[in-house]
Structure formats: structure tokens, C-alpha cells
JSON list of N, CA and C in Angstrom, two decimals:
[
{"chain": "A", "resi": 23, "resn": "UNK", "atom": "N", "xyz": [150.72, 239.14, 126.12]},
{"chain": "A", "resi": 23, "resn": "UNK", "atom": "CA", "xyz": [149.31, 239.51, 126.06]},
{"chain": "A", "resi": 23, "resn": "UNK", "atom": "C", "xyz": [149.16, 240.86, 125.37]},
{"chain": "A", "resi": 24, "resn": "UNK", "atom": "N", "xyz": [148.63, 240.58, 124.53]},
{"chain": "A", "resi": 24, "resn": "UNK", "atom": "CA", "xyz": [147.70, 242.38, 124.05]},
{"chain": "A", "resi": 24, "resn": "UNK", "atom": "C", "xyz": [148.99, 242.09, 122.57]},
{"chain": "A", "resi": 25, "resn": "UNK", "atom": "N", "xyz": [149.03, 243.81, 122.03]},
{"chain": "A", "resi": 25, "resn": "UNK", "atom": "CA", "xyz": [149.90, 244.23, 121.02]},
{"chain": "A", "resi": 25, "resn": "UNK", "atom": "C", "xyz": [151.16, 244.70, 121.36]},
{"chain": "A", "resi": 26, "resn": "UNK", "atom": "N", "xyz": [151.82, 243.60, 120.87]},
{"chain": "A", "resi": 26, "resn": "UNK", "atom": "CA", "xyz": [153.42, 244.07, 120.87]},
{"chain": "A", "resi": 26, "resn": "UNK", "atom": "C", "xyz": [154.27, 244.66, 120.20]},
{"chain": "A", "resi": 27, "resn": "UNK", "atom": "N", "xyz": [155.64, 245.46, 120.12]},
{"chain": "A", "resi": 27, "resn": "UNK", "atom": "CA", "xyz": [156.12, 246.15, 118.84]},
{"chain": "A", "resi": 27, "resn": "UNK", "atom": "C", "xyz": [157.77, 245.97, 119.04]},
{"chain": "A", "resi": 28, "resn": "UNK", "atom": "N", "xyz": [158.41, 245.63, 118.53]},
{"chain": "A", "resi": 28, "resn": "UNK", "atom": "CA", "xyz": [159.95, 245.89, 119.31]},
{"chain": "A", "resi": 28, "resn": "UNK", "atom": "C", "xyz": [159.91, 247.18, 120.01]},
{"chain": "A", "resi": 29, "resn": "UNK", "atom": "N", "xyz": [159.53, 248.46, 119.37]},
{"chain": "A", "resi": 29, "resn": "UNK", "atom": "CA", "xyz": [159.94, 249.82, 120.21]},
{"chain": "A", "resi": 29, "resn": "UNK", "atom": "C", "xyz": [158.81, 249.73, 121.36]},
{"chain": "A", "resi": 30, "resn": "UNK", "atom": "N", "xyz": [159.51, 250.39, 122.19]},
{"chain": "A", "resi": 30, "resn": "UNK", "atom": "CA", "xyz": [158.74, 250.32, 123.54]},
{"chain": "A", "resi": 30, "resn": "UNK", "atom": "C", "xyz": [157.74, 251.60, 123.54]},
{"chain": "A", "resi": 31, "resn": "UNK", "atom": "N", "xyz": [157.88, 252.25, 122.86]},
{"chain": "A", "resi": 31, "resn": "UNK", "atom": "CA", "xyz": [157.02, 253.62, 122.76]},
{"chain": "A", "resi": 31, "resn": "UNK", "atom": "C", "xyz": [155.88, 252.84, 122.09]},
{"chain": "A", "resi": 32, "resn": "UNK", "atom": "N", "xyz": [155.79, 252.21, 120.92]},
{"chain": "A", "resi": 32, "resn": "UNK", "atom": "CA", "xyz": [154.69, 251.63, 120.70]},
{"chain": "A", "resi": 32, "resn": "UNK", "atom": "C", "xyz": [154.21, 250.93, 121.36]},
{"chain": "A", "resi": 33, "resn": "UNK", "atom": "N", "xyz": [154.58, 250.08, 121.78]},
{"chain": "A", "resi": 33, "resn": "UNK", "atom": "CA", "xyz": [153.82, 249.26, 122.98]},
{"chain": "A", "resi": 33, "resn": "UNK", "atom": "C", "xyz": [153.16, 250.27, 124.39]},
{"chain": "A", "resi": 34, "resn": "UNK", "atom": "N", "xyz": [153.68, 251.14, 124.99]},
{"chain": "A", "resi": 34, "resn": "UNK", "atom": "CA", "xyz": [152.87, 252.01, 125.27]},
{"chain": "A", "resi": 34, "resn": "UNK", "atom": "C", "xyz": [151.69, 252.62, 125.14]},
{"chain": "A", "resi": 35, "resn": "UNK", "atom": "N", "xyz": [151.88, 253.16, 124.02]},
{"chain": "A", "resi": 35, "resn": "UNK", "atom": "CA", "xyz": [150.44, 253.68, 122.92]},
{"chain": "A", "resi": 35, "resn": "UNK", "atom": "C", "xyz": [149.75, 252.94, 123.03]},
{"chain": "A", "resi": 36, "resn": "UNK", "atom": "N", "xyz": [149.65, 251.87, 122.44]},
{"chain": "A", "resi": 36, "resn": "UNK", "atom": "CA", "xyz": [148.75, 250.24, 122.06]},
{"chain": "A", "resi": 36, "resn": "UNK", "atom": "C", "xyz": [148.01, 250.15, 123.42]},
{"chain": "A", "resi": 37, "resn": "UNK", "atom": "N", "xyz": [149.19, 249.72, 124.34]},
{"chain": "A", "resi": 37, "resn": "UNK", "atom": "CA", "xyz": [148.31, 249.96, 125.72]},
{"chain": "A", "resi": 37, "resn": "UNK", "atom": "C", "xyz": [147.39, 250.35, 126.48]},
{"chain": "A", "resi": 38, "resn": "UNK", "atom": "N", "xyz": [147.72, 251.93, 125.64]},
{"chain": "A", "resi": 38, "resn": "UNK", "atom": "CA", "xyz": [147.20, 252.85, 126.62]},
{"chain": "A", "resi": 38, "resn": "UNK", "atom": "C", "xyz": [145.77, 253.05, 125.48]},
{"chain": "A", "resi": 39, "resn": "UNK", "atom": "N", "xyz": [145.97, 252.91, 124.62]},
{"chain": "A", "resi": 39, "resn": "UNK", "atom": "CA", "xyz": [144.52, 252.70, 123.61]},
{"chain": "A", "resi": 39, "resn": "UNK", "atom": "C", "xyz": [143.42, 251.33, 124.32]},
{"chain": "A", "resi": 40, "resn": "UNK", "atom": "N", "xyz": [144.26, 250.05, 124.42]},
{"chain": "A", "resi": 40, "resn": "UNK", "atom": "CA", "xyz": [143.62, 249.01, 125.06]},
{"chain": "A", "resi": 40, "resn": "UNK", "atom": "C", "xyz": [142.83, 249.51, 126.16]},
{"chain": "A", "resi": 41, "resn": "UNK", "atom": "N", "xyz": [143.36, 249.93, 126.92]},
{"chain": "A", "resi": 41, "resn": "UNK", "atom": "CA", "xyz": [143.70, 250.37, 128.50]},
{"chain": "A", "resi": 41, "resn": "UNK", "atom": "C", "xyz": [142.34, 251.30, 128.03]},
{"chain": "A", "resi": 42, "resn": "UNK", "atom": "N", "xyz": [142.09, 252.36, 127.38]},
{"chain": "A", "resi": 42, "resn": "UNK", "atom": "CA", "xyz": [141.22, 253.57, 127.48]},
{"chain": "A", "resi": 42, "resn": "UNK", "atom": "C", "xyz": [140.09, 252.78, 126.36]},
{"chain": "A", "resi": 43, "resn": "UNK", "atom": "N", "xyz": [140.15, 252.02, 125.84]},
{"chain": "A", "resi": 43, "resn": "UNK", "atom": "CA", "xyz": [138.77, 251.36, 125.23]},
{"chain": "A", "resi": 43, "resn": "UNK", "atom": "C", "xyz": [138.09, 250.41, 126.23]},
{"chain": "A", "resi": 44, "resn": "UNK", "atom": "N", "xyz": [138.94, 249.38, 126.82]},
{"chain": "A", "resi": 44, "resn": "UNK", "atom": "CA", "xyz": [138.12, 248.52, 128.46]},
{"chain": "A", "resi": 44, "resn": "UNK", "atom": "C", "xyz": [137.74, 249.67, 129.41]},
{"chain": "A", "resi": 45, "resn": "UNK", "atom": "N", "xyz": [138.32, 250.78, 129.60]},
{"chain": "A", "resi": 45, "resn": "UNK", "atom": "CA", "xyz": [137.41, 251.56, 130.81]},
{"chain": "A", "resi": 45, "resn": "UNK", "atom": "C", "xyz": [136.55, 252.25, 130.00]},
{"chain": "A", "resi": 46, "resn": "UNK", "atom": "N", "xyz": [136.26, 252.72, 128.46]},
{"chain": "A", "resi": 46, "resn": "UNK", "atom": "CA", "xyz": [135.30, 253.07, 127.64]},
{"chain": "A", "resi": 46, "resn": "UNK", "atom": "C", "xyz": [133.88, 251.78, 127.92]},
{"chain": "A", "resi": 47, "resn": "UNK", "atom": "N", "xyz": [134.00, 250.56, 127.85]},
{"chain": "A", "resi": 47, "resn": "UNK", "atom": "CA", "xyz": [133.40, 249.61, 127.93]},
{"chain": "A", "resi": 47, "resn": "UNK", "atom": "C", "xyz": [133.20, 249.29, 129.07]},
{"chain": "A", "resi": 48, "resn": "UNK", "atom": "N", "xyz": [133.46, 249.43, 130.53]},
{"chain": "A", "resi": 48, "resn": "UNK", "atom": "CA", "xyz": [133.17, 249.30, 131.18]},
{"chain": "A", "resi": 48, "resn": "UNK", "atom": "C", "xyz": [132.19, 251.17, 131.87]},
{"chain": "A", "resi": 49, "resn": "UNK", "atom": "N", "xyz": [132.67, 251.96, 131.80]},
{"chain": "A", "resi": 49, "resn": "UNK", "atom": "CA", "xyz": [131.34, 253.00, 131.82]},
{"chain": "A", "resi": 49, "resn": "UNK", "atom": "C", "xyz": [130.68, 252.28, 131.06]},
{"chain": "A", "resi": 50, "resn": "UNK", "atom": "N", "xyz": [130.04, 252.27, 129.73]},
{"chain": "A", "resi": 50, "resn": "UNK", "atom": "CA", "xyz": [129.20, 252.19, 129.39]},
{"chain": "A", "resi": 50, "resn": "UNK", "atom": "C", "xyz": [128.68, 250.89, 129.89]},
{"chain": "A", "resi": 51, "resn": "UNK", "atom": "N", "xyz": [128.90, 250.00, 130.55]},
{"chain": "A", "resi": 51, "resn": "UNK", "atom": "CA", "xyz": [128.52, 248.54, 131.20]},
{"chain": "A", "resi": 51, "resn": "UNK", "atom": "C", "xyz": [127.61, 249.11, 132.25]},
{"chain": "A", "resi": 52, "resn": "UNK", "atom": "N", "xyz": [128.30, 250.19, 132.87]},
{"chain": "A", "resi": 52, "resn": "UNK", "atom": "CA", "xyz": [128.32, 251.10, 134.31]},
{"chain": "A", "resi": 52, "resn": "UNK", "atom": "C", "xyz": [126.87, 251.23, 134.46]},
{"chain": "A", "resi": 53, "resn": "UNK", "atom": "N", "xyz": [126.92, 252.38, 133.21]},
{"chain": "A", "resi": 53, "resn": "UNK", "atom": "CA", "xyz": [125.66, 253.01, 132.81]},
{"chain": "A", "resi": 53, "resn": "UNK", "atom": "C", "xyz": [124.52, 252.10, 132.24]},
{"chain": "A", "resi": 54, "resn": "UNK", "atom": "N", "xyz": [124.75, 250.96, 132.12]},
{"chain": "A", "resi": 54, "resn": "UNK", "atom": "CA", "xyz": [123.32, 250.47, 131.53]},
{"chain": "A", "resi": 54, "resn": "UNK", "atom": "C", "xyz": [123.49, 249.76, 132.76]},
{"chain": "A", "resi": 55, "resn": "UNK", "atom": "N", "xyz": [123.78, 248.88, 133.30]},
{"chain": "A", "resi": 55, "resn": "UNK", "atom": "CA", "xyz": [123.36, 248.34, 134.94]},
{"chain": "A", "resi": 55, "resn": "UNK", "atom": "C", "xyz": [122.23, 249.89, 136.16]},
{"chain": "A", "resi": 56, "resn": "UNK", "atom": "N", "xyz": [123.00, 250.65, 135.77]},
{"chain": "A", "resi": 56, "resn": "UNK", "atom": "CA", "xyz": [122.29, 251.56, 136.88]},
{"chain": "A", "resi": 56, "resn": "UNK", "atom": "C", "xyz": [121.01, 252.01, 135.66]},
{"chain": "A", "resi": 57, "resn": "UNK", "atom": "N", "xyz": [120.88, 252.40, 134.49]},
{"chain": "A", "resi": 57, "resn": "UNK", "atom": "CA", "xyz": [119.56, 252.21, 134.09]},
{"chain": "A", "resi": 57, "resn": "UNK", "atom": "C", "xyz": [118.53, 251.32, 134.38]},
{"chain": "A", "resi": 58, "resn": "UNK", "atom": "N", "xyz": [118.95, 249.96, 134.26]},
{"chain": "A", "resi": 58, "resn": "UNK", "atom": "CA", "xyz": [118.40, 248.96, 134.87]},
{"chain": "A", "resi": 58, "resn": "UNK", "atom": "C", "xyz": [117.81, 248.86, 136.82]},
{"chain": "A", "resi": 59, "resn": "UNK", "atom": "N", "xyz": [118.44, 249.24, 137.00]},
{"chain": "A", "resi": 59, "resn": "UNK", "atom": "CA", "xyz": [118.64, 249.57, 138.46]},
{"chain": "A", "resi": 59, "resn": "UNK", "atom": "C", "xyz": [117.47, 251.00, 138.87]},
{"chain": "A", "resi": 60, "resn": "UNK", "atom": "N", "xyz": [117.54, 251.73, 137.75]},
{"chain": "A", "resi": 60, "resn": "UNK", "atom": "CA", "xyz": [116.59, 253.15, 137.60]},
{"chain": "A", "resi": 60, "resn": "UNK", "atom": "C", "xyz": [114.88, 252.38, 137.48]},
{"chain": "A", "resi": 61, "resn": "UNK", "atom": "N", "xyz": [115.08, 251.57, 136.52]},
{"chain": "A", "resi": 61, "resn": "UNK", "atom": "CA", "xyz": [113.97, 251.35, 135.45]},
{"chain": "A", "resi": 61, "resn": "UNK", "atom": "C", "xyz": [113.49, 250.14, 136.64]},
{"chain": "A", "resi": 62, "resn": "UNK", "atom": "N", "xyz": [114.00, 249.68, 137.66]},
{"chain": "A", "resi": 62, "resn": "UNK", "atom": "CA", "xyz": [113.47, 248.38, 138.43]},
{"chain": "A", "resi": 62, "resn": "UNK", "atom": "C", "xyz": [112.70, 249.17, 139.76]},
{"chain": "A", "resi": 63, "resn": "UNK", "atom": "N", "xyz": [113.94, 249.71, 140.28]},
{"chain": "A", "resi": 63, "resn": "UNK", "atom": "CA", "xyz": [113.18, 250.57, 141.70]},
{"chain": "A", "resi": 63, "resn": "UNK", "atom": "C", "xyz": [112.68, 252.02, 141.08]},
{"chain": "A", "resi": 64, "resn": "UNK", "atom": "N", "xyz": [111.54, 252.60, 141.30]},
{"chain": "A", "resi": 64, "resn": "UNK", "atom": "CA", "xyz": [111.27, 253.12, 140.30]},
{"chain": "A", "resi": 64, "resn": "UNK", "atom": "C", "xyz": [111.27, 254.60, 141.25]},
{"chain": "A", "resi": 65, "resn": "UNK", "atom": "N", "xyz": [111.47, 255.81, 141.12]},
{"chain": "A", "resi": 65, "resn": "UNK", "atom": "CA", "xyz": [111.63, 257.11, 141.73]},
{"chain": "A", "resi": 65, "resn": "UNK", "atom": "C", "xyz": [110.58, 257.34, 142.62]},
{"chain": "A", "resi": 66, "resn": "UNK", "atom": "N", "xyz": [109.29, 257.29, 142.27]},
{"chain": "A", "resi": 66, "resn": "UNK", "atom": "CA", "xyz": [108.33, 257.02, 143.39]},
{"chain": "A", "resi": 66, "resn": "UNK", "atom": "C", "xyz": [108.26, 256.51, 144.35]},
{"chain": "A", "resi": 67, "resn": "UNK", "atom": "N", "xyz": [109.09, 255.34, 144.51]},
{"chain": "A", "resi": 67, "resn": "UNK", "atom": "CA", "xyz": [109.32, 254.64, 145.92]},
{"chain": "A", "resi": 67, "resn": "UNK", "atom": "C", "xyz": [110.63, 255.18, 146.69]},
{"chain": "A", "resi": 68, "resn": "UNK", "atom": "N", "xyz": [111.73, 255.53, 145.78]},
{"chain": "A", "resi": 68, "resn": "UNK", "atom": "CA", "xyz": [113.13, 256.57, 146.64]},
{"chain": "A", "resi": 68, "resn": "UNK", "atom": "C", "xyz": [112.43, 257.59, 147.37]},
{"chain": "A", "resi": 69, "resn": "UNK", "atom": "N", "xyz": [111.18, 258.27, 146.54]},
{"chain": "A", "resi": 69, "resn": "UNK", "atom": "CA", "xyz": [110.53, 259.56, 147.10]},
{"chain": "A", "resi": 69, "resn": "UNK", "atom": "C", "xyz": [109.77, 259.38, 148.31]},
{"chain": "A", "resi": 70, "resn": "UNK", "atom": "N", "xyz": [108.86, 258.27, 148.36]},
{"chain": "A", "resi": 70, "resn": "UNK", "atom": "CA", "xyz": [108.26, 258.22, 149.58]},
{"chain": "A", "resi": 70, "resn": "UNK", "atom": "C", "xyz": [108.63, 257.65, 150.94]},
{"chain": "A", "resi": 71, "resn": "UNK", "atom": "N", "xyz": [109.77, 257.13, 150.42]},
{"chain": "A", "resi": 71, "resn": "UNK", "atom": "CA", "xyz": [110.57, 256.47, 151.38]},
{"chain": "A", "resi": 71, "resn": "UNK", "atom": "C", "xyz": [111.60, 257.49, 152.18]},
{"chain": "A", "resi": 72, "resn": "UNK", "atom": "N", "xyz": [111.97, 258.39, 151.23]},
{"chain": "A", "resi": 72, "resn": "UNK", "atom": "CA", "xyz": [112.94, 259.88, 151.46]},
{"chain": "A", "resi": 72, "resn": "UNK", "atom": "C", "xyz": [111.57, 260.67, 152.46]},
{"chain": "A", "resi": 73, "resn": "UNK", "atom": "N", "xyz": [110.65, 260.78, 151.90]},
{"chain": "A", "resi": 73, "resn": "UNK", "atom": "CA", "xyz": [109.63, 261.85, 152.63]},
{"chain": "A", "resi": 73, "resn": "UNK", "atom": "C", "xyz": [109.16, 260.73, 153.81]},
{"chain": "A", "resi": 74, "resn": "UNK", "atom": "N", "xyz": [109.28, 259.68, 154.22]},
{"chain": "A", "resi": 74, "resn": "UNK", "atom": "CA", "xyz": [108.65, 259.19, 155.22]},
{"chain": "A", "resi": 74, "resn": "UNK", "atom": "C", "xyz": [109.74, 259.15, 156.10]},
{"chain": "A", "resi": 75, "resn": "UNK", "atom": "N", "xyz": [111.19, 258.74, 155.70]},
{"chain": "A", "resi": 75, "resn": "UNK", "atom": "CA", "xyz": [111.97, 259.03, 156.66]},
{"chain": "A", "resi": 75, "resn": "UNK", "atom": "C", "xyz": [112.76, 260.15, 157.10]},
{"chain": "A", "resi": 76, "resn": "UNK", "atom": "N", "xyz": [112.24, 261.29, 156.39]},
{"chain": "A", "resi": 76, "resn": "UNK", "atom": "CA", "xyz": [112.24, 262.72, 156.77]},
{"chain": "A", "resi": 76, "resn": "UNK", "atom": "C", "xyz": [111.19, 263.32, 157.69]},
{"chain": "A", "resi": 77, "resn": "UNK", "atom": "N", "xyz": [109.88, 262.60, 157.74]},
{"chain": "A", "resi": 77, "resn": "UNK", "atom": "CA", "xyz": [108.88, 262.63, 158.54]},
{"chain": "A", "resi": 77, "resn": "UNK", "atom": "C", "xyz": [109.59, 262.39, 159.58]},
{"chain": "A", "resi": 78, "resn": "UNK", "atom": "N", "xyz": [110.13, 260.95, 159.50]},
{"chain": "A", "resi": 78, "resn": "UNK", "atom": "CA", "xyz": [110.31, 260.44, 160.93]},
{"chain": "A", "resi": 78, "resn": "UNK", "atom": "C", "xyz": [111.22, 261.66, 161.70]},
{"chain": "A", "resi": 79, "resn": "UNK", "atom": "N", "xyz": [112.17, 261.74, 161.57]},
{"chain": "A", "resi": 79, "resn": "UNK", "atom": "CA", "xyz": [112.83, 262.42, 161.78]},
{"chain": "A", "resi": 79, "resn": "UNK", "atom": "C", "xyz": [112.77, 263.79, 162.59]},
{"chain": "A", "resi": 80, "resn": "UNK", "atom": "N", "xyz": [111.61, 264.56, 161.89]},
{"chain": "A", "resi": 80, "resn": "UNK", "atom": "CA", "xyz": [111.13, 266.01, 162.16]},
{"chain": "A", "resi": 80, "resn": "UNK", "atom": "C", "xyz": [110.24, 265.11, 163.48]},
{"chain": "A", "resi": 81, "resn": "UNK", "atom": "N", "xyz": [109.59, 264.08, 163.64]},
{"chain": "A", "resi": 81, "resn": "UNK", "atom": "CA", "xyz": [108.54, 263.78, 164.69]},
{"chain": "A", "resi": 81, "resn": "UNK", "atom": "C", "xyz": [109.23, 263.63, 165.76]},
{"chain": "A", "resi": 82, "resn": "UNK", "atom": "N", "xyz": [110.47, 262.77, 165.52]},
{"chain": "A", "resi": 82, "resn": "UNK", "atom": "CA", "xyz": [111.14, 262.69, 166.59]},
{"chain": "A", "resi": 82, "resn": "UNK", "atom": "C", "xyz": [112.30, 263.88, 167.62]},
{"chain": "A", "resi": 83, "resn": "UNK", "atom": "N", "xyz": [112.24, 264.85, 166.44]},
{"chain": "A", "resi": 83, "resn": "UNK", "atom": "CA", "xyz": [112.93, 266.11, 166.88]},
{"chain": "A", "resi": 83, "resn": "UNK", "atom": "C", "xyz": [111.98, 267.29, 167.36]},
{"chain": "A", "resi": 84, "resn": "UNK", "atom": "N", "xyz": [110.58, 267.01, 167.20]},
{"chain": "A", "resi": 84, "resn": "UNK", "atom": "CA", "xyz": [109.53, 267.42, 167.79]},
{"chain": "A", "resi": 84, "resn": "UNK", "atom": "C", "xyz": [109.33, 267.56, 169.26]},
{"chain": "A", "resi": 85, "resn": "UNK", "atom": "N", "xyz": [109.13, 266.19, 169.58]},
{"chain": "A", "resi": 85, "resn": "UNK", "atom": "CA", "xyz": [109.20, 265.07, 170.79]},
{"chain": "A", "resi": 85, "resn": "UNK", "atom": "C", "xyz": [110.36, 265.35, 171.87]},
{"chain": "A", "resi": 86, "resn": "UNK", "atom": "N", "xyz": [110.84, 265.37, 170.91]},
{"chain": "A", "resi": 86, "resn": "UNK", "atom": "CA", "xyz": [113.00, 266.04, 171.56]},
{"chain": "A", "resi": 86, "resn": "UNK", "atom": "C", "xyz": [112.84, 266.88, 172.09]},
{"chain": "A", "resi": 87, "resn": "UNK", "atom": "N", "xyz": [112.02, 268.48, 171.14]},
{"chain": "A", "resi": 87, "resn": "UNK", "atom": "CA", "xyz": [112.23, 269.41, 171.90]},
{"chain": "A", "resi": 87, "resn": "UNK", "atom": "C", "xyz": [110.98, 269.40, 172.95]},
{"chain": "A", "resi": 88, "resn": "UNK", "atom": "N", "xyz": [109.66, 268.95, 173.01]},
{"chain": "A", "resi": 88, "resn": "UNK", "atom": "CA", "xyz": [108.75, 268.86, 174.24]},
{"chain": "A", "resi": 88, "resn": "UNK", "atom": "C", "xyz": [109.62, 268.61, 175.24]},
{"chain": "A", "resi": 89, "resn": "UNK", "atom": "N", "xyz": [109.91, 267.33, 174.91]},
{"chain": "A", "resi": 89, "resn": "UNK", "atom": "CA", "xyz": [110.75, 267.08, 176.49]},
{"chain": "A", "resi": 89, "resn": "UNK", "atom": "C", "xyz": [111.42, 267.57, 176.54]},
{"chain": "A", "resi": 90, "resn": "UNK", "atom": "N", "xyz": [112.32, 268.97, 176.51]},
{"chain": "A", "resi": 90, "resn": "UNK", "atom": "CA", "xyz": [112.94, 269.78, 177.30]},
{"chain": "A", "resi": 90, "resn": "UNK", "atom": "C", "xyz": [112.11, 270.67, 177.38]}
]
């Protein structure tokens, strides 16, 4: 499989070129899935969802400290 050479040093190289162009192609796979992923759930809803369950939170640590 892949590029072969009799010397083993070349076959190395080759490899390691193969090897560093599929993880080149897979970031960039990476990165357009989570764009997609950006561009679907959209920051406005992370935000109000972050500030409502930060609400919760402070209400219930409110409550916490009354009752003592």
C-alpha cells in the first residue's frame, strides 16, 4: 500500500509526506464540519442558554444562602 522504494529511508519520507497530507485533510474536514456546526446553532442561542443557566445557578445559590 502507498509508495514504495527499495531504500527504506525513502519509504519513510513518502510516508511521512502521505501520513502529514491525510492529517492536512482531515483538519481541514475538521474545520469545515464545525463551521457548519457554527453556521446551524447559531451564537445567540449558546448565549442565552449560557446566561439562563448562569441565572439558574446564582438563584439557587441565593436560596442556599437564605436558608442558612
Amino acid at each position: 500500500m502507498g509508495v514504495t522504494s527499495p531504500y527504506p529511508r525513502e519509504n519513510i519520507i513518502a510516508g511521512n509526506y502521505i501520513l502529514a497530507d491525510m492529517q492536512a485533510y482531515l483538519d481541514k474536514r475538521y474545520r469545515q464540519q464545525n463551521k457548519e456546526i457554527l453556521i446551524r446553532h447559531s451564537p445567540g442561542i449558546g448565549e442565552c442558554f449560557f446566561v439562563f443557566k448562569y441565572s439558574i445557578n446564582r438563584k439557587n445559590k441565593k436560596i442556599f444562602i437564605r436558608g442558612l
